[in-house]
mmCIF file of N, CA and C in Angstrom:
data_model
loop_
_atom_site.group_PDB
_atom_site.id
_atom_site.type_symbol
_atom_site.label_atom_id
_atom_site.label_comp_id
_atom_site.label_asym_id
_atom_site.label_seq_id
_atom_site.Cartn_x
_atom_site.Cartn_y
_atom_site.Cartn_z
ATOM 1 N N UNK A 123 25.335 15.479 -3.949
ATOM 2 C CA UNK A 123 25.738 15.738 -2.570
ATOM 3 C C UNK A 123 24.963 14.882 -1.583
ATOM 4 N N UNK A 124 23.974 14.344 -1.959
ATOM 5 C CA UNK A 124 22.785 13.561 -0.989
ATOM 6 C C UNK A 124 23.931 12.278 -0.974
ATOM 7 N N UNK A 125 23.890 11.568 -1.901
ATOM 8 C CA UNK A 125 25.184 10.243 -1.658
ATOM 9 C C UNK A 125 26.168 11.005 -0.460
ATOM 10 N N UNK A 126 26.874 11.988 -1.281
ATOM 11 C CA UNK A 126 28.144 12.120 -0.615
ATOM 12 C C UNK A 126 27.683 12.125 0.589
ATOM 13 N N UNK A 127 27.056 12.585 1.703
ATOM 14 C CA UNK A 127 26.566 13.336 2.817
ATOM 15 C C UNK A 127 26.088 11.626 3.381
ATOM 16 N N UNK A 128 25.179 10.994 2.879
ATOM 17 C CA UNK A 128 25.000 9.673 3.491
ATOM 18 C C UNK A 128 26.090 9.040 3.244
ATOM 19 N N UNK A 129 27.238 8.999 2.767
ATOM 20 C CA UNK A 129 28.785 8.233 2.894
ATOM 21 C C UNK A 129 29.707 8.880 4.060
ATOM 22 N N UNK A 130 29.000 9.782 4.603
ATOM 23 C CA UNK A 130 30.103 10.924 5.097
ATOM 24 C C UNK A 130 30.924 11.779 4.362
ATOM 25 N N UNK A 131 30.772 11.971 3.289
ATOM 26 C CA UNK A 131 31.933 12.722 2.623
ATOM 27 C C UNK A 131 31.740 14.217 1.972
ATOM 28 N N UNK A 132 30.644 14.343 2.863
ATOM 29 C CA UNK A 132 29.606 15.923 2.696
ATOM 30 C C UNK A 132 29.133 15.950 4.075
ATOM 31 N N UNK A 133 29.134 17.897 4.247
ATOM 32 C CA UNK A 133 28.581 17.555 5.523
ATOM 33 C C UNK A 133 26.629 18.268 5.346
ATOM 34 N N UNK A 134 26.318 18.651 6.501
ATOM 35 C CA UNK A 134 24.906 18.852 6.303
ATOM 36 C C UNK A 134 24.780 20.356 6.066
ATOM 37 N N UNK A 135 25.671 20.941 6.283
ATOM 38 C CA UNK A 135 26.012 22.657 5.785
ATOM 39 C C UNK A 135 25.975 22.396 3.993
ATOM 40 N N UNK A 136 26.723 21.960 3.606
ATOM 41 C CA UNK A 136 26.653 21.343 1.789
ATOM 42 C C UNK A 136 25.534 21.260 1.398
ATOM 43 N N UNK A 137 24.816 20.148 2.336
ATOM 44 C CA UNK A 137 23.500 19.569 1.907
ATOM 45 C C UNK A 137 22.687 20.575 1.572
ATOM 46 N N UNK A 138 22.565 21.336 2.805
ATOM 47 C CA UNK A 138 21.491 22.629 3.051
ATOM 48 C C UNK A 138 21.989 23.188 2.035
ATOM 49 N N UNK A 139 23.014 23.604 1.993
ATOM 50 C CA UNK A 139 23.272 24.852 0.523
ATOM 51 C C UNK A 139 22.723 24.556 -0.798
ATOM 52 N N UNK A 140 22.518 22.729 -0.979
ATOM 53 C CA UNK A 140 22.484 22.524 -2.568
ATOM 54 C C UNK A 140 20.616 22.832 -2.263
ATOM 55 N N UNK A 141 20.636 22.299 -1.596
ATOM 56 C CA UNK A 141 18.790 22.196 -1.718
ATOM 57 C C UNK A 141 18.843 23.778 -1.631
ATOM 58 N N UNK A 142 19.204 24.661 -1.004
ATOM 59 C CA UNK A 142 18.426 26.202 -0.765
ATOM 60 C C UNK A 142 19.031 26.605 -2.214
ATOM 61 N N UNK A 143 20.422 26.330 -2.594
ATOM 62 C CA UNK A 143 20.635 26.822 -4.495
ATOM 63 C C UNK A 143 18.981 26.219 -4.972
ATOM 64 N N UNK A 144 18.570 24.906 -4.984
ATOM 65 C CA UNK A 144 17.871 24.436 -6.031
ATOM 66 C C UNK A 144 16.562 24.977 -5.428
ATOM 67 N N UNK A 145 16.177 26.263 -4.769
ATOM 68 C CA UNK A 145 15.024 26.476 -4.352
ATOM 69 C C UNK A 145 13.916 26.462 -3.010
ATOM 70 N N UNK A 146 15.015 25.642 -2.190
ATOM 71 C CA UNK A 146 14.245 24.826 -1.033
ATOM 72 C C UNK A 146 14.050 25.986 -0.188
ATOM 73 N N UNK A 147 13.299 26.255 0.644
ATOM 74 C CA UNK A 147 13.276 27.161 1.439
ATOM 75 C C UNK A 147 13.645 26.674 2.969
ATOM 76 N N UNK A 148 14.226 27.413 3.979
ATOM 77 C CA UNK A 148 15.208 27.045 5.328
ATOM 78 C C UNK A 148 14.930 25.551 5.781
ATOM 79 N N UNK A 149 13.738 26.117 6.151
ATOM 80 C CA UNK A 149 12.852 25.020 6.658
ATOM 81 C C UNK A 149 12.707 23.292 5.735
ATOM 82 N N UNK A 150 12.678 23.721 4.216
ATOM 83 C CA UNK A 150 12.242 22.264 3.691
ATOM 84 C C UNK A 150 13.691 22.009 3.615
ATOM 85 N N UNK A 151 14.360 22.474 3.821
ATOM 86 C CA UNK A 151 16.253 22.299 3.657
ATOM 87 C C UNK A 151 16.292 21.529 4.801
ATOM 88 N N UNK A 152 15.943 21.723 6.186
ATOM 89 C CA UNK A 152 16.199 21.497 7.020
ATOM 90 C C UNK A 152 15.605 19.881 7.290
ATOM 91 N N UNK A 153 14.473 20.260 7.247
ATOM 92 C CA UNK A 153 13.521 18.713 7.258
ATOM 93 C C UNK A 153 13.970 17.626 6.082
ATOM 94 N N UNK A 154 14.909 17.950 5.043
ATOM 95 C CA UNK A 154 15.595 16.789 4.301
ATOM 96 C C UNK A 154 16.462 16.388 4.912
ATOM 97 N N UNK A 155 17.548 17.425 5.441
ATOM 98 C CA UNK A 155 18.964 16.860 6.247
ATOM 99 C C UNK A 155 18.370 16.273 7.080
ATOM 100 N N UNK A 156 17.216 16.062 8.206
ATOM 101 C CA UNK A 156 16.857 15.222 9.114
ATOM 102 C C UNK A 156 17.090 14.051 8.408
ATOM 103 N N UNK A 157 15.969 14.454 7.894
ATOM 104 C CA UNK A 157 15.519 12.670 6.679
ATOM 105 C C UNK A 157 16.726 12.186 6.684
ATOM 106 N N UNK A 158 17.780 12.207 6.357
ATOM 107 C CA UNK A 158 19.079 12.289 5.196
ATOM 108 C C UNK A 158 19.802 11.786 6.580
ATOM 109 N N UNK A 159 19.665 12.079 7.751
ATOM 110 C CA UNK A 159 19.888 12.076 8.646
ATOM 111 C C UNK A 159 19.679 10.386 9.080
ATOM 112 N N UNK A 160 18.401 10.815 9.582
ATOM 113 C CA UNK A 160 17.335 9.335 9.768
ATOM 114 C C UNK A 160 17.955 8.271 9.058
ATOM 115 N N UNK A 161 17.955 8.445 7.502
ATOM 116 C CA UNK A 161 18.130 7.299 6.801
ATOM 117 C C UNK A 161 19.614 6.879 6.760
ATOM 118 N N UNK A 162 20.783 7.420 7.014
ATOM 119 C CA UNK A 162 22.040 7.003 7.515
ATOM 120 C C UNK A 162 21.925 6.391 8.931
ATOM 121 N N UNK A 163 20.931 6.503 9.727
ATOM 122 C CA UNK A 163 21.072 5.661 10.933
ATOM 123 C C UNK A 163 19.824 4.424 10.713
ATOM 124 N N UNK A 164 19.428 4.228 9.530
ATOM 125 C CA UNK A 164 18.663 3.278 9.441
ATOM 126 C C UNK A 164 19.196 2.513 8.115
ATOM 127 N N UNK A 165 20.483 2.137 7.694
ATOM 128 C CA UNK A 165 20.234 1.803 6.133
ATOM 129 C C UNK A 165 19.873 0.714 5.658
ATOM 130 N N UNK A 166 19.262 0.249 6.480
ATOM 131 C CA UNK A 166 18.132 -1.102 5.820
ATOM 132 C C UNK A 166 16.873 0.009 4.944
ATOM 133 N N UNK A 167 17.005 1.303 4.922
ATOM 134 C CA UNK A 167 15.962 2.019 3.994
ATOM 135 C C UNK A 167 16.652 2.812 2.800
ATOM 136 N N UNK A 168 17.733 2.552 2.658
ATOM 137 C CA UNK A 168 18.700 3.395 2.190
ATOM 138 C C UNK A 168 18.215 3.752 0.709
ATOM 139 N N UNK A 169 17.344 3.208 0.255
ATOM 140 C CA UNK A 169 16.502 3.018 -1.369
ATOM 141 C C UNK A 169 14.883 4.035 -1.028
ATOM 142 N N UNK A 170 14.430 4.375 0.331
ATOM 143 C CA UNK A 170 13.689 4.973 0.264
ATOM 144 C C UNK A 170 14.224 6.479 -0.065
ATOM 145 N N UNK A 171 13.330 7.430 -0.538
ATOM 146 C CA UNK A 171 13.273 8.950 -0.643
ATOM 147 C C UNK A 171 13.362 9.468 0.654
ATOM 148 N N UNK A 172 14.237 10.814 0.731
ATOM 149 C CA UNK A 172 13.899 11.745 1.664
ATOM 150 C C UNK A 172 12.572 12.422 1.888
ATOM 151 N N UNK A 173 12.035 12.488 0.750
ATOM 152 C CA UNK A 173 10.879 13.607 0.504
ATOM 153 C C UNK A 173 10.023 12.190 1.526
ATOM 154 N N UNK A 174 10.139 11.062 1.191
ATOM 155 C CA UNK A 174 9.298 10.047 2.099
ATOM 156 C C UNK A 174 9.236 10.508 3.504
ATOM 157 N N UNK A 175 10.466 9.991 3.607
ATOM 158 C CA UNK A 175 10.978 9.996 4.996
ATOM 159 C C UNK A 175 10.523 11.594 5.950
ATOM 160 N N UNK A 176 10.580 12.575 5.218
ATOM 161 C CA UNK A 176 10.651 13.809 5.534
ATOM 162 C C UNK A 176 8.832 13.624 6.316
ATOM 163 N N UNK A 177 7.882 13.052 5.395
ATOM 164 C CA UNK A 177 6.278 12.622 5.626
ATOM 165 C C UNK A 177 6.577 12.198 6.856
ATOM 166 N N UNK A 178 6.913 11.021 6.796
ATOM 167 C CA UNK A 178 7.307 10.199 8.035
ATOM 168 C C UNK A 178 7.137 11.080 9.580
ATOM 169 N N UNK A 179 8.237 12.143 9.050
ATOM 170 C CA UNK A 179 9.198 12.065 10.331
ATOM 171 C C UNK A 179 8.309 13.770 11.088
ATOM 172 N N UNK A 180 7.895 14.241 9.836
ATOM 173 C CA UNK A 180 7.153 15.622 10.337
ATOM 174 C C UNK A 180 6.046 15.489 11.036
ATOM 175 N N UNK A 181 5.800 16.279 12.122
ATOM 176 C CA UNK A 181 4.534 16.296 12.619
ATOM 177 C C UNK A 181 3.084 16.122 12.042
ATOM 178 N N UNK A 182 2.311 15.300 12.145
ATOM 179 C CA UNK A 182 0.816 15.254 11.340
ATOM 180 C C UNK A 182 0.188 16.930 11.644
ATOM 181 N N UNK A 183 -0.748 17.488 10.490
ATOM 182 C CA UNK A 183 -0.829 18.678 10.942
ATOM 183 C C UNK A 183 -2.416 18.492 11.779
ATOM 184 N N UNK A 184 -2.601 19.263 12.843
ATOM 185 C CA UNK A 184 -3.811 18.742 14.042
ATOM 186 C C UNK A 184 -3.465 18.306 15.172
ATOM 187 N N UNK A 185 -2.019 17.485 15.137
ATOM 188 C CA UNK A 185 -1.939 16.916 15.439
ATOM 189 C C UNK A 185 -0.630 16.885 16.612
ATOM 190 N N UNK A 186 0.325 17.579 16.008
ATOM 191 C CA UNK A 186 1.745 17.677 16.447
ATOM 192 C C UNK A 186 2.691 16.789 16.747
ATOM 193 N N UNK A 187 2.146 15.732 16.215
ATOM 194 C CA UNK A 187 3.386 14.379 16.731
ATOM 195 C C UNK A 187 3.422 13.621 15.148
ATOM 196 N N UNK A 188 4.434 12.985 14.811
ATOM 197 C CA UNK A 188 4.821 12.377 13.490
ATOM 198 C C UNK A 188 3.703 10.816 13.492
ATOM 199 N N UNK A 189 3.877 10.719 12.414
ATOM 200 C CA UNK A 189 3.591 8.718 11.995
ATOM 201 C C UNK A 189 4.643 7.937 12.864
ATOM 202 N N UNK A 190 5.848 8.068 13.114
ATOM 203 C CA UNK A 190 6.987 7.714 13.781
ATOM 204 C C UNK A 190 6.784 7.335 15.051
ATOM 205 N N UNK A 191 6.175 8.889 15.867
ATOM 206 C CA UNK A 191 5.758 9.712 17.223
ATOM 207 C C UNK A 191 4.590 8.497 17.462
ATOM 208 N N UNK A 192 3.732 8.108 16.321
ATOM 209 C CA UNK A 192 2.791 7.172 16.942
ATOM 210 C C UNK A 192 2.953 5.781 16.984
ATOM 211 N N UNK A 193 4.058 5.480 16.661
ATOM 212 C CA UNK A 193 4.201 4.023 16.740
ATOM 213 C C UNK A 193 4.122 3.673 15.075
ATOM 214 N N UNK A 194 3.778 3.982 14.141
ATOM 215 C CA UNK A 194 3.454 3.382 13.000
ATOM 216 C C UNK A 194 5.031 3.585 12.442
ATOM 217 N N UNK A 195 5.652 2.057 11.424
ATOM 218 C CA UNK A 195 6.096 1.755 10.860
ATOM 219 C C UNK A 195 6.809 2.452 9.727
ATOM 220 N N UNK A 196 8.103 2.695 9.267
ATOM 221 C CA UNK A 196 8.434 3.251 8.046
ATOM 222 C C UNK A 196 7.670 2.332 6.984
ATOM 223 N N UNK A 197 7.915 0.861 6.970
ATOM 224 C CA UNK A 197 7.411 -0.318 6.611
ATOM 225 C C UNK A 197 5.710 -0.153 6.588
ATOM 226 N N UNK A 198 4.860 0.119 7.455
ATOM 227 C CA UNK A 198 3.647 0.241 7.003
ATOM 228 C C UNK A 198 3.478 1.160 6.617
ATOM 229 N N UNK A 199 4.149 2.507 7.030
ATOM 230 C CA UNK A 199 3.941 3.875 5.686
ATOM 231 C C UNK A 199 3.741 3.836 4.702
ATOM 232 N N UNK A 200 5.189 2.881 4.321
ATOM 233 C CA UNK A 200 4.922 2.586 3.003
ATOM 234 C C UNK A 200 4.307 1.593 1.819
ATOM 235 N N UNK A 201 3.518 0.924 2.934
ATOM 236 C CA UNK A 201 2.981 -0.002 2.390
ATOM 237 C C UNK A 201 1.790 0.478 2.031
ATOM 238 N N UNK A 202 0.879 1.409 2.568
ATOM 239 C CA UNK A 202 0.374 2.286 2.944
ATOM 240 C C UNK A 202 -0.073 2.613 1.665
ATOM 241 N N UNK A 203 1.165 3.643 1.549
ATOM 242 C CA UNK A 203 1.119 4.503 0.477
ATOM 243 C C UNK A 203 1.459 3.587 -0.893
ATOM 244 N N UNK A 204 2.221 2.502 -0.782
ATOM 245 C CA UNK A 204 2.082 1.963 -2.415
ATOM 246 C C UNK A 204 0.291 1.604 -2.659
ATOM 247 N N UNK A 205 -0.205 1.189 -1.805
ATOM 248 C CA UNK A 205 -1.816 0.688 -1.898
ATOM 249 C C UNK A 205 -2.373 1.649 -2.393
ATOM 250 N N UNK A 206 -2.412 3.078 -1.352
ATOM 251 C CA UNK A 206 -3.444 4.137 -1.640
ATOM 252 C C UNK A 206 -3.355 4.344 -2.982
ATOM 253 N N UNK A 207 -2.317 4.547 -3.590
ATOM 254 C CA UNK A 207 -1.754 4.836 -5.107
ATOM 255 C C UNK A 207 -2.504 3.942 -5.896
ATOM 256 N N UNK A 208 -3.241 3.336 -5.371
ATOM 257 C CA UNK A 208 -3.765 2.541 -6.679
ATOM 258 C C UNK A 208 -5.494 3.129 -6.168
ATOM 259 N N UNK A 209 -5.637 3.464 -5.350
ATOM 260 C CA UNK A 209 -7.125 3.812 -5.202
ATOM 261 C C UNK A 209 -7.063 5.147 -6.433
ATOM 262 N N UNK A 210 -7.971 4.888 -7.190
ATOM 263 C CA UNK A 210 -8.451 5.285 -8.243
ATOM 264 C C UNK A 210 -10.169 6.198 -8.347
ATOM 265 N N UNK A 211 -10.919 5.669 -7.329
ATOM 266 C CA UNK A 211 -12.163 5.904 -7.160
ATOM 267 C C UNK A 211 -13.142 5.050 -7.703
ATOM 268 N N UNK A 212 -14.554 5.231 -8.134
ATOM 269 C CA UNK A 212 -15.628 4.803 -8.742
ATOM 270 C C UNK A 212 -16.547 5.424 -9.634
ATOM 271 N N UNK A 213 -17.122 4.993 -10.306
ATOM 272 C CA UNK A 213 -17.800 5.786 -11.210
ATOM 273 C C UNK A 213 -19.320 5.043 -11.002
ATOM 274 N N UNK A 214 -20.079 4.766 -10.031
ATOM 275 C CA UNK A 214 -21.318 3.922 -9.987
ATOM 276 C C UNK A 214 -22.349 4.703 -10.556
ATOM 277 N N UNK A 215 -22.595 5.591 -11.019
ATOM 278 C CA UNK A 215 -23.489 6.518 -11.372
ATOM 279 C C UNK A 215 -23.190 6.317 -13.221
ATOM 280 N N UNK A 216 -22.225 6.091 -13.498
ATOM 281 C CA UNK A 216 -22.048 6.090 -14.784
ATOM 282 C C UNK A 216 -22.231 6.884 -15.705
ATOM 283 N N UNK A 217 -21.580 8.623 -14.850
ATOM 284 C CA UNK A 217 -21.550 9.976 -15.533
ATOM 285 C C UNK A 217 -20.220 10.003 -16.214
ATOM 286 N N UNK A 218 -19.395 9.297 -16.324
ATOM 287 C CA UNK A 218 -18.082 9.638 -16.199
ATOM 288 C C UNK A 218 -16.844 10.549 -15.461
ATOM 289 N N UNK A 219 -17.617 10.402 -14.232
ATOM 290 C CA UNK A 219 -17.101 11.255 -13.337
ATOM 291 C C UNK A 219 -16.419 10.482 -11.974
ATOM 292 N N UNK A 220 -15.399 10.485 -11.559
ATOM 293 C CA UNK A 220 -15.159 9.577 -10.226
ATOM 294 C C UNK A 220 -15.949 10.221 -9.320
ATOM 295 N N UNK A 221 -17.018 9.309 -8.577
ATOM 296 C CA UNK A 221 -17.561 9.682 -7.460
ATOM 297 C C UNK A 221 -16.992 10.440 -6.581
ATOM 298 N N UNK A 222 -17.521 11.425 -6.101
ATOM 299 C CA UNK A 222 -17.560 12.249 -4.949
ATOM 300 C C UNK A 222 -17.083 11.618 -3.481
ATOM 301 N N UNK A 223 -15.886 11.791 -3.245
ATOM 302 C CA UNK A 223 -15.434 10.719 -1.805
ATOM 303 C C UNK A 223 -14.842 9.449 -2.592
ATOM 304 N N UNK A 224 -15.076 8.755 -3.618
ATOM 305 C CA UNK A 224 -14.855 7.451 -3.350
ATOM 306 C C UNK A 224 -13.496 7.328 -3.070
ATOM 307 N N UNK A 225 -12.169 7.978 -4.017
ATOM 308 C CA UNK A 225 -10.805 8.008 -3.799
ATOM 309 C C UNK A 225 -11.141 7.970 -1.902
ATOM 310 N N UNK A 226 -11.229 8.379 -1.424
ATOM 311 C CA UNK A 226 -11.132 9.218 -0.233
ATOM 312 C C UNK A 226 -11.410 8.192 0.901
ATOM 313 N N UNK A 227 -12.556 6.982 0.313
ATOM 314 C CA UNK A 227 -13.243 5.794 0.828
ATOM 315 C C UNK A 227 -12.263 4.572 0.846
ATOM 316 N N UNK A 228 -11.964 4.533 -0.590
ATOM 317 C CA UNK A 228 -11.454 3.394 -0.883
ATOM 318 C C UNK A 228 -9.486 3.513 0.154
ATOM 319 N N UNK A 229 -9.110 4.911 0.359
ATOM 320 C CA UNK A 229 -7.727 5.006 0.695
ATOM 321 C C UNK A 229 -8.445 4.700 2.564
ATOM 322 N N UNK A 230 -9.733 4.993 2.925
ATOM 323 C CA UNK A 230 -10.034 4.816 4.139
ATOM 324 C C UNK A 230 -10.121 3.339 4.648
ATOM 325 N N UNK A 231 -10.443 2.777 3.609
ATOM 326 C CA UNK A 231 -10.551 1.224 3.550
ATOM 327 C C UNK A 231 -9.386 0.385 3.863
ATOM 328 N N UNK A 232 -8.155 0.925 3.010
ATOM 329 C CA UNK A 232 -6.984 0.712 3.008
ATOM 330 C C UNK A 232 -6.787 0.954 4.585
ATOM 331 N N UNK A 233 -6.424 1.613 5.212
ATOM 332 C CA UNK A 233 -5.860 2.481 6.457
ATOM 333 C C UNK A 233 -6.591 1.373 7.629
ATOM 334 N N UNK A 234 -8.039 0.971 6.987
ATOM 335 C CA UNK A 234 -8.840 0.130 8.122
ATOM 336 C C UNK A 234 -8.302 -1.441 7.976
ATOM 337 N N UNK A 235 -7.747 -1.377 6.886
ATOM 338 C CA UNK A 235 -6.906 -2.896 6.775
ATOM 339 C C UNK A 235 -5.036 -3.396 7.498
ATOM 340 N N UNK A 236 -4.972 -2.212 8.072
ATOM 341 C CA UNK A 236 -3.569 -1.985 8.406
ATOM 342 C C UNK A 236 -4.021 -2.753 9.962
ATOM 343 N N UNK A 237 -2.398 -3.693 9.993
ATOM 344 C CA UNK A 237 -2.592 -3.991 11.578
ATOM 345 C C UNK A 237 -2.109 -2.616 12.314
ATOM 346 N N UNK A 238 -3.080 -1.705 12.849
ATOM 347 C CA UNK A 238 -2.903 -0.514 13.525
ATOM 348 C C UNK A 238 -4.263 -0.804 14.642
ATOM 349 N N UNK A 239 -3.929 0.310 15.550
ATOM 350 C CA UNK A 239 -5.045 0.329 16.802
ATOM 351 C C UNK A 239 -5.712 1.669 16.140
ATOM 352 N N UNK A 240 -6.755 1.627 16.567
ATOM 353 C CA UNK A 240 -7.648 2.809 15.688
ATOM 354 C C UNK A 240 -7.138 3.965 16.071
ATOM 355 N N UNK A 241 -6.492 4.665 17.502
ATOM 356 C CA UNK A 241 -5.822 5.797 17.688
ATOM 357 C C UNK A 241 -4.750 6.188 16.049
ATOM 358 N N UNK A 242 -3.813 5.205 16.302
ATOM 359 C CA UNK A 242 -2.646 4.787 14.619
ATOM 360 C C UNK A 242 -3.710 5.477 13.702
ATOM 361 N N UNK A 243 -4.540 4.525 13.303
ATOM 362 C CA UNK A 243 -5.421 4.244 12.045
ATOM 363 C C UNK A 243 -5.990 6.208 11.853
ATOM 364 N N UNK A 244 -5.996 6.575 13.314
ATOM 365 C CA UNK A 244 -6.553 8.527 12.875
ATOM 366 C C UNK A 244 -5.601 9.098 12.521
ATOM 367 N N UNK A 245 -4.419 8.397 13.084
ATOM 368 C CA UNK A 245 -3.353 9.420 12.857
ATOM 369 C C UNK A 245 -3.034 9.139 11.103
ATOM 370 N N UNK A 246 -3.283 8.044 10.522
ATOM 371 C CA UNK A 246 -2.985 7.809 9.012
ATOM 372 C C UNK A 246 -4.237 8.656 9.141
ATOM 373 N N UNK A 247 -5.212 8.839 9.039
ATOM 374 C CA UNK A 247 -6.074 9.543 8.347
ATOM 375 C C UNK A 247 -6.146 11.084 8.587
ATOM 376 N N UNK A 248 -5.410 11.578 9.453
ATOM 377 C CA UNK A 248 -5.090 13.106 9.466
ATOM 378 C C UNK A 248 -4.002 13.305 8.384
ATOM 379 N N UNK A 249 -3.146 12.087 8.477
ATOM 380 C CA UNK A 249 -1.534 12.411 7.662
ATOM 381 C C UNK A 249 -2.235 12.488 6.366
ATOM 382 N N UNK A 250 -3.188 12.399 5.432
ATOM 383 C CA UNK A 250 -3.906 12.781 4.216
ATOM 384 C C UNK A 250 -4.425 13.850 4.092
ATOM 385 N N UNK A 251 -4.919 14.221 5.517
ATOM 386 C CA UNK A 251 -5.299 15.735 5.229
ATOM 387 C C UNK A 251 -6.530 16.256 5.143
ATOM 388 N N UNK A 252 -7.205 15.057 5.921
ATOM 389 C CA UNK A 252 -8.940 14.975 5.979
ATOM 390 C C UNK A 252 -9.071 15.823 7.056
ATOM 391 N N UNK A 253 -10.264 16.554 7.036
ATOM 392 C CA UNK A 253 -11.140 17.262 8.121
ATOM 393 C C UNK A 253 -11.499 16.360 9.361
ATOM 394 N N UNK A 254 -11.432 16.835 10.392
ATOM 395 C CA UNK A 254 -11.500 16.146 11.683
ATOM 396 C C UNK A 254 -13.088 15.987 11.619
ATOM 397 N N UNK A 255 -14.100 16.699 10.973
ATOM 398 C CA UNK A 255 -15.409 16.617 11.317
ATOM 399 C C UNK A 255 -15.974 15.835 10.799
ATOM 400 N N UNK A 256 -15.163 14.797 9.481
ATOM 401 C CA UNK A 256 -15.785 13.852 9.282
ATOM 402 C C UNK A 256 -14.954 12.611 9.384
ATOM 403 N N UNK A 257 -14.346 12.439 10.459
ATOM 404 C CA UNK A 257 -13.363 11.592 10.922
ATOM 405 C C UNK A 257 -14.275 9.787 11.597
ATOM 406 N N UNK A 258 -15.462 10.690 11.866
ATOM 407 C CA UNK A 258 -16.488 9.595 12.321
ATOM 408 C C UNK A 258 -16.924 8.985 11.152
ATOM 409 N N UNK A 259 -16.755 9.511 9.900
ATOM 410 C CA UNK A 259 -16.998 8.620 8.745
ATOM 411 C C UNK A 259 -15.924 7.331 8.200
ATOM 412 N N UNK A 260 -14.999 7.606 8.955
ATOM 413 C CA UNK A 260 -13.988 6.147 8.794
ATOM 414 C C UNK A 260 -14.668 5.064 9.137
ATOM 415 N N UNK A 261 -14.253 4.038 8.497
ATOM 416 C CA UNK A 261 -14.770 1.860 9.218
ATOM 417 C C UNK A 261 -14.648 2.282 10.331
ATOM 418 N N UNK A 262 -13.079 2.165 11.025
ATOM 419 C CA UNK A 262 -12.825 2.085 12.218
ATOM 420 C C UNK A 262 -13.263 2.756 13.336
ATOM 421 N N UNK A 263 -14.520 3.322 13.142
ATOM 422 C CA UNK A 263 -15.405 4.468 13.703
ATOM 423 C C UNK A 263 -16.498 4.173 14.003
#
């Protein structure tokens, strides 16, 4: 029904029904048909995910305004996020343990490499889900 609905040939009442059959609750029903939405008026993305887009387009939590809301890029979202995916962490201690923070460093590193203005650059670093109290521990800080 997701095809049909981005062809027009479903409407967003359908949509909502298949996702709430397969579990979704009102709300995550709702925030896909946006997506689903979004990405029929953008289809130069037409290969990205809703569940993406849905990140995108929802409010950062702290925060109340989207990645979108701040100026940042579907395009650097996701550029974003293919990078972070490879942050893995460190093991410098050589316990066999990934250091404490490093994932957390190395995805901060990333975020400080983005052409963003450091306002942008907090708002990627709330959209992860970090504590505001150690927000002064970012580069860009």
């Amino acid at each position: 029904r997701e095809k049909a609905f981005s062809e027009g040939r479903a409407s967003a009442e359908a949509l909502r029904a298949m996702y709430i059959e397969k579990g979704k609750t009102e709300e995550e029903a709702d925030s896909l048909i946006q997506a689903h939405e979004w990405l029929k008026a953008h289809p130069e993305y037409k290969d990205v995910y809703a569940s993406t887009v849905v990140t995108y387009l929802e409010p950062v939590k702290n925060l109340g305004y989207s990645l979108e809301d701040a100026g940042i890029s579907l395009d650097l979202y996701l550029d974003y996020k293919e990078r972070a995916a490879k942050c893995t962490g460190v093991d410098a201690n050589g316990d066999g343990k990934t250091d404490s923070n490093s994932v957390k460093n190395q995805k901060m590193d990333v975020i400080d490499s983005l052409d963003l203005t450091s306002e942008q650059k907090d708002v990627m670093y709330f959209a992860n889900g970090w504590a505001k109290s150690k927000l002064y521990t970012a580069p860009w800080h």
